[in-house]
Short mmCIF file of C-alpha atoms in Angstrom, two decimals:
data_model
loop_
_atom_site.label_atom_id
_atom_site.label_comp_id
_atom_site.label_asym_id
_atom_site.label_seq_id
_atom_site.Cartn_x
_atom_site.Cartn_y
_atom_site.Cartn_z
CA MET A 22 0.29 -0.15 -0.28
CA ALA A 23 0.90 3.67 -0.79
CA PRO A 24 2.03 5.45 2.11
CA LYS A 25 0.13 7.80 1.88
CA HIS A 26 -2.15 5.23 2.42
CA ARG A 27 -0.39 3.56 5.56
CA THR A 28 -0.35 7.78 7.40
CA LEU A 29 -4.07 7.50 6.73
CA LEU A 30 -4.57 4.57 8.57
CA SER A 31 -2.43 5.10 11.65
CA ALA A 32 -4.35 8.71 11.93
CA LEU A 33 -7.29 6.42 12.30
CA ILE A 34 -5.66 4.32 14.89
CA LEU A 35 -4.93 7.82 17.04
CA LEU A 36 -8.48 9.01 15.50
CA VAL A 37 -9.77 6.24 17.45
CA LEU A 38 -7.31 6.35 20.72
CA LEU A 39 -8.69 10.16 21.24
CA SER A 40 -12.20 9.32 21.23
CA ILE A 41 -12.01 6.69 23.60
CA GLN A 42 -9.72 9.02 26.11
CA HIS A 43 -13.30 11.89 25.26
CA CYS A 44 -15.68 9.29 26.35
CA SER A 45 -13.62 7.65 29.22
CA GLY A 46 -13.28 11.10 30.61
CA GLY A 47 -9.35 12.41 29.45
CA GLY A 48 -7.90 15.46 31.75
CA GLU A 49 -4.59 16.77 32.57
CA HIS A 50 -3.02 14.68 35.29
CA ASP A 51 0.23 15.43 37.78
CA TYR A 52 2.35 12.79 36.79
CA HIS A 53 5.25 13.99 39.18
CA ASP A 54 2.86 13.62 41.82
CA ALA A 55 2.28 10.20 40.43
CA LEU A 56 6.01 9.45 39.85
CA ARG A 57 6.50 10.14 43.04
CA LYS A 58 3.95 8.14 44.77
CA SER A 59 4.81 4.90 42.27
CA ILE A 60 8.84 5.11 43.65
CA LEU A 61 7.74 5.79 47.88
CA PHE A 62 4.65 2.25 47.42
CA PHE A 63 8.49 0.23 47.58
CA GLU A 64 9.30 1.85 50.64
CA GLY A 65 5.76 -0.02 51.40
CA GLN A 66 6.75 -3.94 50.21
CA ARG A 67 10.70 -3.69 52.26
CA SER A 68 11.05 -6.73 54.24
CA GLY A 69 13.98 -6.40 56.57
CA LYS A 70 15.38 -3.41 58.56
CA LEU A 71 13.76 -0.16 57.60
CA PRO A 72 15.98 2.56 57.45
CA PRO A 73 15.85 6.24 59.30
CA ASP A 74 14.42 7.95 56.87
CA GLN A 75 11.71 5.20 56.19
CA ARG A 76 9.02 7.74 54.71
CA ILE A 77 5.68 4.79 55.05
CA LYS A 78 5.72 5.00 58.89
CA TRP A 79 3.05 2.44 59.12
CA ARG A 80 5.28 -0.24 58.11
CA LYS A 81 8.00 -1.82 60.83
CA ASP A 82 10.54 -3.53 60.94
CA SER A 83 10.04 -7.24 59.74
CA ALA A 84 11.53 -10.23 59.07
CA LEU A 85 14.51 -9.89 61.03
CA HIS A 86 15.64 -13.53 60.97
CA ASP A 87 15.46 -14.94 57.37
CA GLY A 88 17.52 -17.72 56.54
CA ALA A 89 19.01 -17.92 60.33
CA ASP A 90 17.67 -21.71 59.96
CA ALA A 91 19.84 -21.88 56.60
CA GLY A 92 22.80 -20.73 58.29
CA VAL A 93 22.45 -17.38 55.98
CA ASP A 94 21.22 -13.77 56.15
CA LEU A 95 18.64 -13.08 53.54
CA THR A 96 16.95 -10.28 55.84
CA GLY A 97 15.48 -7.22 53.12
CA GLY A 98 14.56 -7.79 49.82
CA TYR A 99 10.74 -6.68 48.73
CA TYR A 100 7.65 -8.64 49.75
CA ASP A 101 6.20 -8.99 45.96
CA ALA A 102 2.68 -8.25 46.20
CA GLY A 103 -0.52 -8.28 48.95
CA ASP A 104 1.52 -11.10 50.90
CA ASN A 105 4.22 -11.77 53.00
CA VAL A 106 6.71 -14.41 51.11
CA LYS A 107 9.82 -13.22 48.82
CA PHE A 108 9.94 -14.64 45.95
CA VAL A 109 12.83 -14.00 43.86
CA PHE A 110 11.89 -14.44 40.54
CA PRO A 111 9.33 -11.22 40.22
CA MET A 112 11.58 -9.19 43.00
CA ALA A 113 14.63 -9.62 39.98
CA PHE A 114 12.57 -9.15 37.07
CA THR A 115 11.12 -5.92 39.39
CA THR A 116 14.85 -5.31 39.95
CA THR A 117 15.77 -5.06 35.81
CA LEU A 118 12.52 -2.70 35.36
CA LEU A 119 13.23 -0.37 37.91
CA SER A 120 16.71 -0.58 36.39
CA TRP A 121 15.74 -0.01 32.51
CA SER A 122 13.48 3.48 33.92
CA ILE A 123 16.50 4.60 35.29
CA ILE A 124 18.83 4.20 32.41
CA ASP A 125 16.29 5.57 29.42
CA PHE A 126 14.67 8.30 31.81
CA LYS A 127 16.41 9.40 34.57
CA ARG A 128 17.08 12.71 33.05
CA ASN A 129 13.49 13.40 34.03
CA MET A 130 12.86 11.78 37.21
CA GLY A 131 14.60 15.52 38.82
CA SER A 132 14.64 15.33 42.31
CA ASP A 133 12.43 11.71 42.62
CA LEU A 134 15.47 10.24 40.70
CA GLY A 135 17.60 9.73 44.01
CA ASN A 136 14.48 7.82 45.87
CA ALA A 137 14.17 5.56 43.08
CA VAL A 138 17.48 4.50 43.00
CA LYS A 139 17.08 4.08 46.27
CA ALA A 140 14.34 0.77 45.19
CA VAL A 141 16.52 -0.84 43.31
CA LYS A 142 19.12 -0.83 45.91
CA TRP A 143 17.16 -2.56 48.70
CA ALA A 144 16.70 -5.10 45.95
CA THR A 145 20.21 -5.34 44.90
CA ASP A 146 21.64 -5.82 48.58
CA PHE A 147 18.96 -8.80 48.87
CA LEU A 148 19.79 -10.70 45.36
CA LEU A 149 23.78 -10.40 46.37
CA LYS A 150 22.69 -11.96 49.64
CA ALA A 151 21.16 -14.80 47.79
CA THR A 152 24.07 -14.99 45.79
CA ALA A 153 26.74 -15.13 47.96
CA LYS A 154 27.23 -18.24 48.27
CA GLU A 155 29.17 -19.98 45.25
CA GLY A 156 27.13 -22.40 43.03
CA VAL A 157 23.53 -21.51 44.64
CA ILE A 158 21.78 -18.69 45.09
CA TYR A 159 18.25 -18.92 46.95
CA VAL A 160 15.25 -18.18 45.57
CA GLN A 161 12.39 -17.63 47.60
CA VAL A 162 11.87 -17.01 51.52
CA GLY A 163 8.88 -18.09 53.45
CA ASP A 164 6.18 -21.40 53.23
CA ALA A 165 3.83 -20.00 50.56
CA PHE A 166 0.60 -22.06 51.28
CA SER A 167 1.06 -21.26 55.31
CA ASP A 168 1.32 -17.67 54.54
CA HIS A 169 -1.61 -17.86 52.24
CA SER A 170 -3.38 -19.60 54.91
CA CYS A 171 -3.40 -16.20 57.70
CA TRP A 172 -4.40 -12.83 56.96
CA GLU A 173 -1.70 -11.14 59.38
CA ARG A 174 0.60 -7.72 59.39
CA PRO A 175 4.35 -9.09 58.26
CA GLU A 176 4.91 -7.21 62.09
CA ASP A 177 3.57 -10.26 63.24
CA MET A 178 4.92 -12.94 61.14
CA ASP A 179 4.87 -16.80 62.23
CA THR A 180 4.20 -18.22 60.21
CA LEU A 181 7.18 -20.92 58.27
CA ARG A 182 9.72 -18.93 56.81
CA THR A 183 11.47 -22.18 54.75
CA VAL A 184 13.94 -21.33 52.42
CA TYR A 185 14.76 -22.65 49.18
CA LYS A 186 17.47 -22.12 46.66
CA ILE A 187 19.21 -24.26 43.60
CA ASP A 188 22.18 -24.87 42.44
CA GLN A 189 23.69 -27.52 40.08
CA ASN A 190 21.58 -30.38 41.51
CA HIS A 191 18.80 -28.33 41.80
CA PRO A 192 18.88 -25.79 38.27
CA GLY A 193 16.95 -22.47 37.61
CA SER A 194 18.59 -20.95 34.95
CA ASP A 195 14.97 -19.01 34.47
CA VAL A 196 15.78 -17.33 38.30
CA ALA A 197 18.87 -17.02 38.06
CA GLY A 198 19.23 -15.59 34.16
CA GLU A 199 16.67 -13.15 35.50
CA VAL A 200 19.03 -12.31 38.54
CA ALA A 201 22.09 -11.48 36.14
CA ALA A 202 19.63 -9.63 34.18
CA ALA A 203 19.36 -7.88 37.45
CA LEU A 204 22.23 -7.13 38.34
CA ALA A 205 23.75 -6.06 34.93
CA ALA A 206 20.88 -3.64 34.57
CA ALA A 207 21.01 -1.79 38.34
CA SER A 208 25.84 -1.94 37.88
CA ILE A 209 24.56 0.58 35.10
CA VAL A 210 22.34 2.84 37.65
CA PHE A 211 25.17 2.67 39.81
CA ARG A 212 27.82 3.52 37.54
CA SER A 213 28.49 7.23 37.61
CA LEU A 214 27.14 7.31 41.37
CA ASP A 215 29.00 4.13 43.29
CA SER A 216 32.03 2.81 41.06
CA SER A 217 32.86 0.18 43.24
CA TYR A 218 29.30 -0.51 44.60
CA SER A 219 28.52 -1.26 39.90
CA THR A 220 31.75 -3.03 40.32
CA LEU A 221 30.12 -5.66 42.80
CA LEU A 222 26.76 -5.75 41.20
CA LEU A 223 28.35 -6.79 37.71
CA ASP A 224 30.61 -9.22 38.85
CA ARG A 225 27.74 -10.50 40.99
CA ALA A 226 25.80 -10.76 38.07
CA VAL A 227 28.73 -12.61 35.34
CA LYS A 228 29.16 -15.39 38.05
CA VAL A 229 25.68 -15.89 38.03
CA PHE A 230 24.72 -15.52 34.39
CA GLU A 231 28.21 -18.96 34.07
CA PHE A 232 25.86 -20.03 36.74
CA ALA A 233 22.75 -19.89 35.01
CA ASN A 234 23.80 -20.93 31.21
CA ARG A 235 26.06 -24.05 33.04
CA HIS A 236 23.48 -25.69 34.80
CA ARG A 237 20.14 -25.57 32.67
CA GLY A 238 16.98 -26.48 34.08
CA ALA A 239 13.43 -24.48 34.93
CA TYR A 240 13.15 -23.49 39.02
CA SER A 241 9.76 -24.70 38.95
CA SER A 242 10.97 -28.20 37.71
CA SER A 243 13.20 -28.40 40.44
CA LEU A 244 11.09 -26.54 43.45
CA HIS A 245 7.48 -27.22 42.21
CA SER A 246 5.72 -28.00 45.24
CA ALA A 247 6.63 -24.37 47.04
CA VAL A 248 7.13 -21.71 44.15
CA CYS A 249 3.76 -23.57 42.40
CA PRO A 250 1.08 -22.32 41.31
CA PHE A 251 3.06 -18.63 42.19
CA TYR A 252 5.23 -18.29 40.62
CA CYS A 253 5.48 -21.22 38.14
CA ASP A 254 7.69 -20.45 35.11
CA PHE A 255 5.08 -21.53 32.55
CA ASP A 256 7.53 -19.98 29.63
CA GLY A 257 10.94 -21.89 29.99
CA TYR A 258 14.03 -20.97 31.50
CA GLN A 259 15.23 -20.10 27.46
CA ASP A 260 14.46 -16.02 27.84
CA GLU A 261 15.95 -15.86 30.82
CA LEU A 262 19.46 -16.12 28.95
CA LEU A 263 18.94 -14.65 26.10
CA TRP A 264 17.28 -11.46 28.17
CA GLY A 265 20.54 -11.97 30.92
CA ALA A 266 23.33 -11.99 27.37
CA ALA A 267 21.15 -9.15 26.33
CA TRP A 268 21.46 -6.98 29.48
CA LEU A 269 25.64 -8.20 30.49
CA HIS A 270 26.68 -6.96 26.91
CA LYS A 271 24.84 -3.67 27.73
CA ALA A 272 26.55 -2.91 30.94
CA THR A 273 29.84 -4.55 29.69
CA ARG A 274 29.77 -4.55 26.18
CA ARG A 275 31.78 -7.22 26.16
CA ARG A 276 31.78 -9.83 22.37
CA ARG A 277 31.82 -13.04 24.79
CA TYR A 278 27.89 -11.70 25.47
CA ARG A 279 27.40 -10.98 22.04
CA GLU A 280 28.27 -13.33 20.69
CA TYR A 281 26.91 -15.65 22.57
CA ILE A 282 23.13 -13.31 21.75
CA VAL A 283 24.09 -13.55 18.04
CA LYS A 284 24.41 -18.10 18.65
CA ASN A 285 21.80 -19.01 20.87
CA GLU A 286 18.88 -16.57 19.16
CA VAL A 287 17.53 -19.41 17.65
CA VAL A 288 18.13 -22.16 19.57
CA LEU A 289 16.96 -20.12 22.86
CA ARG A 290 13.28 -18.66 20.34
CA ALA A 291 14.09 -14.93 20.72
CA GLY A 292 10.81 -14.33 18.39
CA ASP A 293 8.63 -16.96 20.70
CA THR A 294 6.22 -15.08 22.63
CA ILE A 295 5.97 -11.99 20.72
CA ASN A 296 3.05 -9.96 22.30
CA GLU A 297 3.70 -10.68 26.17
CA PHE A 298 6.15 -9.42 28.74
CA GLY A 299 6.38 -9.60 31.87
CA TRP A 300 8.56 -12.12 34.99
CA ASP A 301 8.12 -15.04 33.56
CA ASN A 302 8.82 -13.72 29.53
CA LYS A 303 11.01 -11.75 28.21
CA HIS A 304 11.06 -12.58 24.93
CA ALA A 305 9.36 -8.91 23.43
CA GLY A 306 12.02 -7.13 26.21
CA ILE A 307 14.70 -8.55 24.61
CA ASN A 308 14.26 -7.88 21.17
CA VAL A 309 13.26 -4.27 22.03
CA LEU A 310 16.29 -4.06 24.21
CA ILE A 311 18.44 -5.41 21.92
CA SER A 312 17.50 -3.57 18.72
CA LYS A 313 18.48 -0.46 20.42
CA GLU A 314 21.88 -1.15 18.75
CA VAL A 315 20.42 -2.56 15.54
CA LEU A 316 19.00 1.19 15.33
CA MET A 317 22.13 2.68 16.61
CA GLY A 318 23.65 1.21 13.49
CA ARG A 319 25.81 -0.35 15.52
CA ALA A 320 24.88 -4.41 15.16
CA PRO A 321 23.38 -5.14 11.42
CA ASP A 322 24.30 -8.29 12.41
CA LEU A 323 21.51 -8.48 15.14
CA LYS A 324 19.17 -6.97 12.19
CA SER A 325 16.25 -10.24 13.09
CA PHE A 326 16.06 -8.83 17.05
CA GLN A 327 14.03 -5.20 15.20
CA VAL A 328 12.41 -7.22 13.07
CA ASN A 329 10.81 -9.63 16.60
CA ALA A 330 10.26 -6.27 18.16
CA ASP A 331 8.00 -4.40 14.80
CA ALA A 332 6.41 -7.98 14.96
CA PHE A 333 5.71 -7.56 18.36
CA ILE A 334 4.81 -3.78 18.04
CA CYS A 335 1.90 -4.82 15.60
CA SER A 336 0.39 -7.15 17.74
CA ILE A 337 -0.42 -5.10 20.33
CA LEU A 338 -1.55 -2.49 18.33
CA PRO A 339 -5.49 -1.94 18.31
CA GLY A 340 -7.81 -2.56 15.79
CA ILE A 341 -4.89 -5.05 14.57
CA SER A 342 -3.55 -6.97 17.71
CA HIS A 343 -3.36 -9.77 18.47
CA PRO A 344 -6.61 -12.00 19.85
CA GLN A 345 -4.93 -12.75 23.10
CA VAL A 346 -4.50 -8.88 23.17
CA GLN A 347 -8.06 -7.10 24.18
CA TYR A 348 -8.66 -3.82 24.19
CA SER A 349 -11.81 -2.84 26.82
CA PRO A 350 -14.38 -0.39 25.57
CA GLY A 351 -12.39 2.12 28.06
CA GLY A 352 -9.23 1.56 26.41
CA LEU A 353 -8.07 -0.66 28.42
CA ILE A 354 -5.03 -3.10 26.74
CA VAL A 355 -6.27 -7.16 28.89
CA LYS A 356 -4.23 -10.13 28.56
CA PRO A 357 -5.69 -13.59 29.75
CA GLY A 358 -4.73 -14.59 33.52
CA VAL A 359 -4.36 -12.58 36.61
CA CYS A 360 -3.17 -8.78 37.92
CA ASN A 361 -3.54 -7.13 34.06
CA MET A 362 -1.74 -3.88 35.50
CA GLN A 363 1.56 -6.04 35.16
CA HIS A 364 0.38 -6.28 31.83
CA VAL A 365 -0.22 -2.72 30.85
CA THR A 366 2.29 -1.39 32.75
CA SER A 367 4.20 -3.69 30.92
CA LEU A 368 4.00 -3.21 27.35
CA SER A 369 3.45 0.40 28.03
CA PHE A 370 7.33 0.70 28.89
CA LEU A 371 8.43 -1.25 25.62
CA PHE A 372 6.30 1.07 23.67
CA LEU A 373 7.42 4.04 25.17
CA ALA A 374 10.98 2.77 25.23
CA TYR A 375 11.01 1.16 21.85
CA SER A 376 9.16 4.48 20.01
CA ASN A 377 12.27 6.80 21.75
CA TYR A 378 15.12 4.35 19.76
CA LEU A 379 12.80 4.59 16.41
CA SER A 380 12.52 8.36 16.80
CA HIS A 381 15.99 8.69 16.82
CA ALA A 382 16.64 6.63 14.03
CA ASN A 383 13.67 8.29 12.05
CA HIS A 384 12.36 5.31 11.77
CA ALA A 385 8.45 3.96 11.66
CA VAL A 386 7.35 0.50 12.23
CA PRO A 387 5.58 -1.21 9.45
CA CYS A 388 2.61 -3.13 10.38
CA GLY A 389 1.02 -4.80 6.93
CA SER A 390 -1.17 -1.72 4.97
CA MET A 391 -0.27 0.87 7.94
CA SER A 392 3.03 2.62 9.72
CA ALA A 393 3.21 2.96 13.37
CA THR A 394 5.39 6.31 13.94
CA PRO A 395 7.05 6.60 17.57
CA ALA A 396 4.74 9.38 18.70
CA LEU A 397 2.05 6.99 18.00
CA LEU A 398 3.22 4.42 19.83
CA LYS A 399 3.97 7.09 22.39
CA HIS A 400 0.10 7.88 22.91
CA ILE A 401 -0.88 4.53 23.15
CA ALA A 402 1.31 4.37 25.73
CA LYS A 403 0.38 7.61 27.14
CA ARG A 404 -3.52 6.96 26.67
CA GLN A 405 -2.53 2.94 28.95
CA VAL A 406 -1.30 5.45 31.72
CA ASP A 407 -3.69 7.98 31.97
CA TYR A 408 -5.90 5.19 31.98
CA ILE A 409 -4.22 3.90 35.18
CA LEU A 410 -4.53 7.67 36.60
CA GLY A 411 -8.71 7.79 36.31
CA ASP A 412 -9.17 7.94 32.84
CA ASN A 413 -11.61 5.39 32.28
CA PRO A 414 -15.21 4.51 32.43
CA GLN A 415 -14.85 4.21 36.25
CA ARG A 416 -13.18 7.97 36.85
CA MET A 417 -11.72 5.81 39.25
CA SER A 418 -7.64 6.37 39.19
CA TYR A 419 -6.16 2.41 40.50
CA MET A 420 -3.00 3.77 41.84
CA VAL A 421 -3.97 4.55 45.94
CA GLY A 422 -3.82 7.60 46.98
CA TYR A 423 -3.31 9.52 43.60
CA GLY A 424 -6.84 11.16 42.84
CA PRO A 425 -10.07 12.10 44.81
CA HIS A 426 -11.50 8.03 43.95
CA TYR A 427 -9.45 5.14 44.51
CA PRO A 428 -8.68 1.41 45.48
CA LEU A 429 -10.20 1.73 49.42
CA ARG A 430 -9.96 -2.08 49.71
CA ILE A 431 -6.76 -3.18 48.36
CA HIS A 432 -5.55 -7.32 48.70
CA HIS A 433 -3.05 -6.49 50.92
CA ARG A 434 -2.77 -7.41 54.43
CA GLY A 435 -0.38 -4.85 55.50
CA SER A 436 -2.70 -2.16 54.60
CA SER A 437 -5.77 -3.36 55.94
CA LEU A 438 -5.02 -4.81 59.59
CA PRO A 439 -3.88 -1.77 62.08
CA SER A 440 -1.00 -0.75 62.15
CA LYS A 441 1.81 -1.31 65.40
CA ALA A 442 0.92 2.51 66.29
CA ALA A 443 -2.62 1.65 66.56
CA HIS A 444 -2.46 -1.82 67.91
CA PRO A 445 0.17 -2.75 69.03
CA ALA A 446 -0.51 -6.22 70.38
CA ARG A 447 -0.10 -9.39 68.33
CA ILE A 448 -2.95 -10.06 65.45
CA GLY A 449 -2.64 -13.94 65.09
CA CYS A 450 -2.28 -15.72 61.29
CA LYS A 451 -6.48 -16.22 61.29
CA GLU A 452 -7.09 -12.78 63.57
CA GLY A 453 -6.91 -11.18 60.89
CA SER A 454 -9.92 -12.48 58.97
CA HIS A 455 -12.08 -9.99 60.44
CA TYR A 456 -10.28 -7.03 58.75
CA PHE A 457 -9.89 -9.08 55.45
CA PHE A 458 -13.89 -9.96 54.76
CA SER A 459 -14.71 -6.18 56.53
CA PRO A 460 -15.85 -4.04 53.77
CA ASN A 461 -14.28 -0.68 55.82
CA PRO A 462 -11.24 0.93 53.81
CA ASN A 463 -7.69 0.09 54.83
CA PRO A 464 -6.47 1.66 57.63
CA ASN A 465 -3.06 2.16 55.72
CA ARG A 466 -2.91 3.74 52.67
CA LEU A 467 -0.72 2.12 50.77
CA ILE A 468 0.45 5.08 49.08
CA GLY A 469 1.50 4.71 45.46
CA ALA A 470 0.19 1.37 44.97
CA VAL A 471 -1.39 0.31 41.81
CA VAL A 472 -3.83 -2.57 41.57
CA GLY A 473 -4.63 -5.24 39.17
CA GLY A 474 -7.15 -3.49 37.86
CA PRO A 475 -10.57 -3.19 36.06
CA ASN A 476 -11.54 -6.03 33.66
CA LEU A 477 -12.14 -6.47 30.05
CA THR A 478 -15.49 -4.64 30.74
CA ASP A 479 -13.71 -2.03 32.42
CA SER A 480 -15.73 -2.88 35.65
CA PHE A 481 -13.84 -3.41 39.07
CA PRO A 482 -15.01 -4.82 42.44
CA ASP A 483 -13.08 -2.66 45.42
CA ALA A 484 -13.11 -5.68 47.72
CA ARG A 485 -10.16 -7.56 49.17
CA PRO A 486 -11.60 -10.80 47.95
CA PHE A 487 -11.18 -10.37 44.65
CA PHE A 488 -7.36 -10.61 44.55
CA GLN A 489 -6.98 -10.43 40.69
CA GLU A 490 -8.25 -7.10 40.81
CA SER A 491 -7.07 -6.15 44.21
CA GLU A 492 -3.23 -6.89 44.56
CA PRO A 493 -1.07 -4.39 43.98
CA THR A 494 2.37 -6.08 42.53
CA THR A 495 6.20 -4.58 42.50
CA TYR A 496 6.73 -5.41 39.25
CA VAL A 497 3.24 -3.72 38.05
CA ASN A 498 4.81 -0.22 39.16
CA ALA A 499 8.61 -0.47 37.76
CA PRO A 500 8.14 -0.43 34.22
CA LEU A 501 5.06 3.05 35.49
CA VAL A 502 7.96 4.38 37.45
CA GLY A 503 9.45 4.61 34.04
CA LEU A 504 6.25 5.40 32.22
CA LEU A 505 5.58 8.67 34.04
CA ALA A 506 9.13 10.09 34.53
CA TYR A 507 8.72 10.36 31.23
CA PHE A 508 5.04 11.62 30.88
CA SER A 509 6.23 14.72 34.07
CA ALA A 510 8.65 15.89 31.68
CA HIS A 511 6.37 16.13 28.21
CA PRO A 512 2.45 15.81 28.96
#
C-alpha cells in the first residue's frame, strides 16, 4: 500500500484512541505527583530492618531472622505483592525494570531520582546476599502455602520462613538468568553514583549468568511444590538466558555476550510469544532492548531482533492486535491471567522505550498496510497511563493515593490490618480474617500502589477477596516509574 494510505490508517487509529479517551473523561494529570507516589510504594513493600529515612511510617521492621535456619542472612528485599513471601523471580524482574526505567528516563526524574535509586538498591542488596555463596542461589524465603492461609501483618509474621535454593543439582536458569539481568542493569544505574558498588554488581552478574547457562533447567521443575502455582515458569528458561546475556552485553560491551546472543538466537527462541512481557516472559523485552543497537547502526548482524520487535509492536496495536490482546471499551489493554495491570505497564513501557529508539533512527514500524510512528506508540503508552490515573469509565485512579477516587480495600495484609502504632498487640494468623472480610476501607494507605485493575468490561470490585483486581505488585509499578518519569517531562 502507498505510504499515504499507511499514514491515513495511522491517523485513523489515533482518532479511535482519542475518541476512547474523550468518552472516558480524559483530563490533565499531575504525572510528577504520580511518579513520586509510584516510587514511594516500594517503601511499603520493604522487608527487614527499615532505615531511618523510611517514609511510609505505618510499616515497621519485619522478618529479621530470614535465612537463619539455613545459616545465611536473607533479610531485606521486597514482599512482591499483598502477602509476606519473598519470591526472587519477580523481585529480580522488578529490579531489572526499575533499573531500565532509570537508565532510559533518569533525566526526567528530577528530585525523585534519588528515591528511585534507593528502591533499586533495596533489592540489589538482597540479591547480593542471595547469590553470595558460590554455586547456590536462594530463590524464595517463606512457605507460600502457610503464608496464604493467614492474614497477618509482616511485623507479626509467624508462618514458616522456609528457605529455598537452586544449585547444580537443582537448576533454575530462569530465576538465575533474571537475577543476572537485574544485577547487570543495576550496575549501569550505579556506574556514575558508586563505582565500587557498580563493579560488585557486575562481577556478581557475570558469575550468576555463568551458573545459569552451565546448569540449565527451570526452577519450577526443581522446586515445583514450593513455587507453583505462585511463580511457576510457564514459559521456559530460554528467554531468561538471552535476557541476561543482553543486559550483560549492555553493561560490559564484551564481545562474548554479543556472540552468545547471535549463536543462541534460534536455539533460545528469541522470536517466541512476541505479544507478552513480564516476570515470566522476556521475549518482547529482549527484542526491544537489543533493537536499540540495531537502530543506532551499531549491530547490523542483530537485525532479526528488530524484525521481532516490530512484530511485537504490530501484535499490540488496537485494531490489528493478536487475538490474545484485547482492548476494553474504555481503552485498556487486557490479556488473560492474573493481575492485568502487569501487562498494561510492561507493554506500555516497551512501547515508550521503542518509540524513543525509533525516533533517534527516524524510523517507523511497518504493520501490514499501516505504519506505526514513534508518536503513535507514545500516544498509546500515554493512553494506558492516563487510564490508570483516572481516565476510564469508572472515573477511578487505580493508584492508591492519586486523585480523588481510588481503591480503598486493596488486597494487602499490611495495608488492611491496623498498624503497630494503632494496635500494638499481636494479631494472630486467623484473627486477621475479620479485617480481610470487612467492608471498611483499609486503615493504612499504601500510597502509590497500583492494583490489578478492572476486567474486560472496565468494571472493578473494590474488595479484598477479589485479589486479581485488588492486589498490587512490585512488578506493576517498576515499569510505570519509567512511564511516569517521561510523561512528567513530556505531558
